Amino acid sequence: MKNRMKTVIRVIVGVAILIGRIWLINETRYPNVPAFDDHFTRKFLNKDKKVDGGFYEFKSKTGQYTMWFPEEYQIIHKDASDYVKDGTYYEFLKASNNSHDGYKGYIDIELFEKKTNKEKIYVEGLFKNRFYINDLQKLQTDTTRIYYDSAYIYFKGTDKRVITDFNKRTPSTYAGYIADKNSERVIEFYFDSTEHLSEKSAEEREEWIIKILKSITFKTE
């Protein structure tokens, strides 16, 4: 009986060691960056496609778009509201970084379908509500129309204050509206940060934001 128990224990230990080795081998297949340290986030990423310095290809679970995802960010999935997918044309996700300096950056991405003939109304509403502005930045790729802008936002009591004069304060928040030229698919993009940047660093961050916005590619229908 004792010999039998010893044999069973040896088998269990052997299986555990084998499973551990297989797990370790699988883990070493992924890039050593925060995005792939999180098992939920890595489900969206192509580990073999580092598209630019600091980005990996992200593919929506709706199958409707791809984009560049920053390697230092992870998709938040603590609550059911952090990541939401409803059918083929709706998806919402939140992501944040792991800054060692204590600063946090947050990205929100929301996929919709919206009427193309009302695009001007949607865009003006978004930026008026967010930044109290009409004269926003515009970009285009071969397949998308991109509207974006930024500001420094803070609250005094319950009053929202917006600073768009960057000689006074560099931006803390960005918003983007990306419309597919070939369908009614739209993505609203938001970025917020707790970090106060120098003018040069703020310019670099804007370039980083624009890279993400221009990388969004909708699936050809």
Short mmCIF file of C-alpha atoms in Angstrom, two decimals:
data_model
loop_
_atom_site.label_atom_id
_atom_site.label_comp_id
_atom_site.label_asym_id
_atom_site.label_seq_id
_atom_site.Cartn_x
_atom_site.Cartn_y
_atom_site.Cartn_z
CA MET A 1 0.00 0.00 0.00
CA LYS A 2 2.83 2.37 0.94
CA ASN A 3 4.66 1.61 -2.32
CA ARG A 4 1.48 2.31 -4.24
CA MET A 5 1.05 5.67 -2.52
CA LYS A 6 4.69 6.56 -3.27
CA THR A 7 4.11 5.74 -6.93
CA VAL A 8 0.99 7.90 -7.06
CA ILE A 9 2.84 10.80 -5.43
CA ARG A 10 5.73 10.45 -7.90
CA VAL A 11 3.28 10.50 -10.81
CA ILE A 12 1.52 13.61 -9.45
CA VAL A 13 4.85 15.40 -8.92
CA GLY A 14 6.03 14.38 -12.38
CA VAL A 15 2.83 15.66 -14.01
CA ALA A 16 3.07 18.94 -12.07
CA ILE A 17 6.68 19.43 -13.19
CA LEU A 18 5.73 18.67 -16.81
CA ILE A 19 2.81 21.12 -16.72
CA GLY A 20 5.09 23.74 -15.18
CA ARG A 21 7.66 23.29 -17.92
CA ILE A 22 5.03 23.50 -20.66
CA TRP A 23 3.60 26.68 -19.09
CA LEU A 24 7.08 28.20 -18.86
CA ILE A 25 7.83 27.38 -22.49
CA ASN A 26 4.52 28.91 -23.59
CA GLU A 27 5.17 32.07 -21.56
CA THR A 28 8.61 32.58 -23.09
CA ARG A 29 6.98 32.67 -26.53
CA TYR A 30 5.46 36.07 -25.69
CA PRO A 31 7.33 39.40 -25.78
CA ASN A 32 8.57 40.58 -22.39
CA VAL A 33 6.40 43.72 -22.21
CA PRO A 34 3.44 44.69 -19.95
CA ALA A 35 0.80 44.17 -22.66
CA PHE A 36 1.70 40.48 -22.93
CA ASP A 37 2.08 40.01 -19.18
CA ASP A 38 -1.71 40.28 -18.95
CA HIS A 39 -3.49 37.17 -20.25
CA PHE A 40 -6.64 39.09 -21.21
CA THR A 41 -4.80 41.77 -23.18
CA ARG A 42 -2.66 39.30 -25.10
CA LYS A 43 -5.80 37.73 -26.58
CA PHE A 44 -6.19 40.85 -28.73
CA LEU A 45 -2.56 41.17 -29.83
CA ASN A 46 -0.42 39.61 -32.52
CA LYS A 47 2.82 38.71 -30.75
CA ASP A 48 4.59 38.23 -34.09
CA LYS A 49 3.66 41.65 -35.45
CA LYS A 50 5.48 44.49 -33.74
CA VAL A 51 4.32 47.16 -36.14
CA ASP A 52 6.47 50.04 -34.85
CA GLY A 53 8.68 50.87 -31.91
CA GLY A 54 6.55 50.31 -28.82
CA PHE A 55 3.41 49.02 -30.59
CA TYR A 56 1.90 45.65 -31.47
CA GLU A 57 -1.01 44.94 -33.79
CA PHE A 58 -4.36 44.86 -32.00
CA LYS A 59 -7.38 43.14 -33.53
CA SER A 60 -10.89 43.88 -32.28
CA LYS A 61 -12.93 40.88 -31.13
CA THR A 62 -15.70 42.16 -33.42
CA GLY A 63 -13.37 41.60 -36.37
CA GLN A 64 -14.19 45.13 -37.58
CA TYR A 65 -10.86 46.91 -37.13
CA THR A 66 -7.19 46.68 -36.28
CA MET A 67 -4.92 49.29 -34.73
CA TRP A 68 -1.55 49.81 -33.06
CA PHE A 69 -1.63 49.04 -29.35
CA PRO A 70 1.08 50.45 -27.04
CA GLU A 71 3.15 47.70 -25.45
CA GLU A 72 3.19 49.33 -22.00
CA TYR A 73 -0.63 49.32 -21.73
CA GLN A 74 -3.04 46.62 -20.53
CA ILE A 75 -6.77 46.29 -21.12
CA ILE A 76 -8.67 46.75 -17.86
CA HIS A 77 -11.03 43.87 -17.06
CA LYS A 78 -11.83 44.11 -13.36
CA ASP A 79 -15.54 44.75 -13.95
CA ALA A 80 -17.98 43.75 -16.67
CA SER A 81 -18.24 47.40 -17.76
CA ASP A 82 -14.49 47.68 -18.46
CA TYR A 83 -14.74 45.63 -21.64
CA VAL A 84 -18.03 45.31 -23.50
CA LYS A 85 -18.78 43.64 -26.83
CA ASP A 86 -22.33 43.63 -28.19
CA GLY A 87 -22.80 41.93 -31.54
CA THR A 88 -20.67 42.72 -34.57
CA TYR A 89 -20.58 46.51 -34.50
CA TYR A 90 -20.18 47.55 -30.87
CA GLU A 91 -17.14 47.23 -28.64
CA PHE A 92 -15.83 49.28 -25.72
CA LEU A 93 -12.53 48.87 -23.95
CA LYS A 94 -10.43 50.70 -21.39
CA ALA A 95 -6.67 50.37 -21.04
CA SER A 96 -4.07 51.85 -18.71
CA ASN A 97 -0.32 51.82 -18.37
CA ASN A 98 1.95 50.70 -15.54
CA SER A 99 4.12 53.75 -14.96
CA HIS A 100 6.91 53.25 -12.45
CA ASP A 101 6.83 57.01 -11.72
CA GLY A 102 3.29 56.87 -10.38
CA TYR A 103 1.73 58.58 -13.39
CA LYS A 104 -1.16 56.93 -15.17
CA GLY A 105 -2.37 57.09 -18.74
CA TYR A 106 -5.83 55.88 -19.73
CA ILE A 107 -7.16 54.97 -23.16
CA ASP A 108 -10.85 54.48 -24.02
CA ILE A 109 -11.87 53.09 -27.41
CA GLU A 110 -15.48 52.69 -28.51
CA LEU A 111 -16.70 51.21 -31.81
CA PHE A 112 -20.14 52.23 -33.14
CA GLU A 113 -22.16 52.48 -36.28
CA LYS A 114 -23.31 56.07 -36.93
CA LYS A 115 -25.07 57.71 -39.86
CA THR A 116 -22.52 59.23 -42.25
CA ASN A 117 -24.85 62.07 -43.23
CA LYS A 118 -24.91 63.21 -39.58
CA GLU A 119 -21.14 63.03 -39.09
CA LYS A 120 -20.74 66.80 -38.73
CA ILE A 121 -23.34 66.85 -35.94
CA TYR A 122 -21.68 63.97 -34.08
CA VAL A 123 -18.20 65.47 -34.39
CA GLU A 124 -19.23 68.96 -33.31
CA GLY A 125 -21.17 67.53 -30.37
CA LEU A 126 -18.22 65.45 -29.18
CA PHE A 127 -15.68 68.29 -29.24
CA LYS A 128 -18.02 70.97 -27.93
CA ASN A 129 -18.89 68.75 -24.98
CA ARG A 130 -15.30 67.72 -24.32
CA PHE A 131 -13.30 70.86 -25.10
CA TYR A 132 -15.84 73.63 -25.79
CA ILE A 133 -14.31 74.10 -29.27
CA ASN A 134 -15.34 73.95 -32.93
CA ASP A 135 -12.02 74.46 -34.74
CA LEU A 136 -10.54 70.97 -34.35
CA GLN A 137 -7.65 69.17 -36.06
CA LYS A 138 -8.38 67.04 -39.12
CA LEU A 139 -6.43 64.22 -40.76
CA GLN A 140 -7.11 61.64 -43.44
CA THR A 141 -5.76 58.26 -44.42
CA ASP A 142 -6.71 56.32 -47.55
CA THR A 143 -9.66 54.78 -45.72
CA THR A 144 -10.51 57.03 -42.73
CA ARG A 145 -11.44 60.57 -41.78
CA ILE A 146 -9.88 61.60 -38.47
CA TYR A 147 -10.90 64.48 -36.22
CA TYR A 148 -8.95 65.12 -33.02
CA ASP A 149 -7.96 67.73 -30.49
CA SER A 150 -6.59 68.14 -26.97
CA ALA A 151 -6.74 70.34 -23.89
CA TYR A 152 -5.83 70.56 -20.24
CA ILE A 153 -8.97 69.86 -18.18
CA TYR A 154 -9.49 70.30 -14.47
CA PHE A 155 -12.39 70.88 -12.09
CA LYS A 156 -12.90 73.73 -9.66
CA GLY A 157 -15.57 72.36 -7.40
CA THR A 158 -18.11 70.97 -9.85
CA ASP A 159 -17.17 73.44 -12.61
CA LYS A 160 -15.24 72.01 -15.53
CA ARG A 161 -12.34 74.21 -16.67
CA VAL A 162 -10.71 73.76 -20.07
CA ILE A 163 -7.36 75.28 -21.05
CA THR A 164 -6.50 75.19 -24.75
CA ASP A 165 -3.64 77.71 -24.54
CA PHE A 166 -0.66 75.37 -24.28
CA ASN A 167 1.65 78.23 -23.27
CA LYS A 168 -0.23 78.08 -19.98
CA ARG A 169 -0.56 74.30 -19.60
CA THR A 170 0.27 71.31 -21.76
CA PRO A 171 -2.62 68.95 -22.68
CA SER A 172 -3.78 66.25 -20.28
CA THR A 173 -6.56 64.83 -22.44
CA TYR A 174 -7.12 64.00 -26.11
CA ALA A 175 -10.18 63.00 -28.10
CA GLY A 176 -10.45 61.50 -31.56
CA TYR A 177 -13.29 60.62 -33.92
CA ILE A 178 -12.29 58.15 -36.64
CA ALA A 179 -14.81 57.47 -39.41
CA ASP A 180 -14.54 54.75 -42.02
CA LYS A 181 -14.86 56.18 -45.56
CA ASN A 182 -16.54 53.03 -46.82
CA SER A 183 -19.16 52.32 -44.15
CA GLU A 184 -20.94 53.77 -41.12
CA ARG A 185 -18.38 52.39 -38.68
CA VAL A 186 -16.90 54.93 -36.27
CA ILE A 187 -14.42 54.83 -33.41
CA GLU A 188 -14.32 57.36 -30.60
CA PHE A 189 -10.91 57.50 -28.93
CA TYR A 190 -10.03 59.17 -25.63
CA PHE A 191 -6.73 59.52 -23.83
CA ASP A 192 -6.20 61.03 -20.37
CA SER A 193 -3.06 61.33 -18.30
CA THR A 194 -2.19 62.41 -14.77
CA GLU A 195 1.30 63.43 -15.86
CA HIS A 196 2.27 67.09 -16.43
CA LEU A 197 4.67 67.22 -19.38
CA SER A 198 7.16 69.71 -20.71
CA GLU A 199 6.39 71.31 -24.06
CA LYS A 200 8.77 68.95 -25.87
CA SER A 201 7.37 65.86 -24.15
CA ALA A 202 3.82 67.02 -24.92
CA GLU A 203 4.73 67.27 -28.61
CA GLU A 204 6.12 63.72 -28.50
CA ARG A 205 2.94 62.46 -26.84
CA GLU A 206 0.79 64.11 -29.51
CA GLU A 207 2.86 62.36 -32.19
CA TRP A 208 2.27 59.10 -30.28
CA ILE A 209 -1.49 59.75 -30.19
CA ILE A 210 -1.58 60.55 -33.91
CA LYS A 211 0.25 57.30 -34.69
CA ILE A 212 -2.50 55.36 -32.93
CA LEU A 213 -5.30 57.30 -34.64
CA LYS A 214 -3.80 56.90 -38.12
CA SER A 215 -3.16 53.19 -37.52
CA ILE A 216 -6.88 52.39 -37.14
CA THR A 217 -7.90 50.32 -40.15
CA PHE A 218 -11.44 49.10 -40.63
CA LYS A 219 -12.10 45.70 -42.16
CA THR A 220 -12.96 45.89 -45.85
CA GLU A 221 -16.60 44.96 -46.31
#
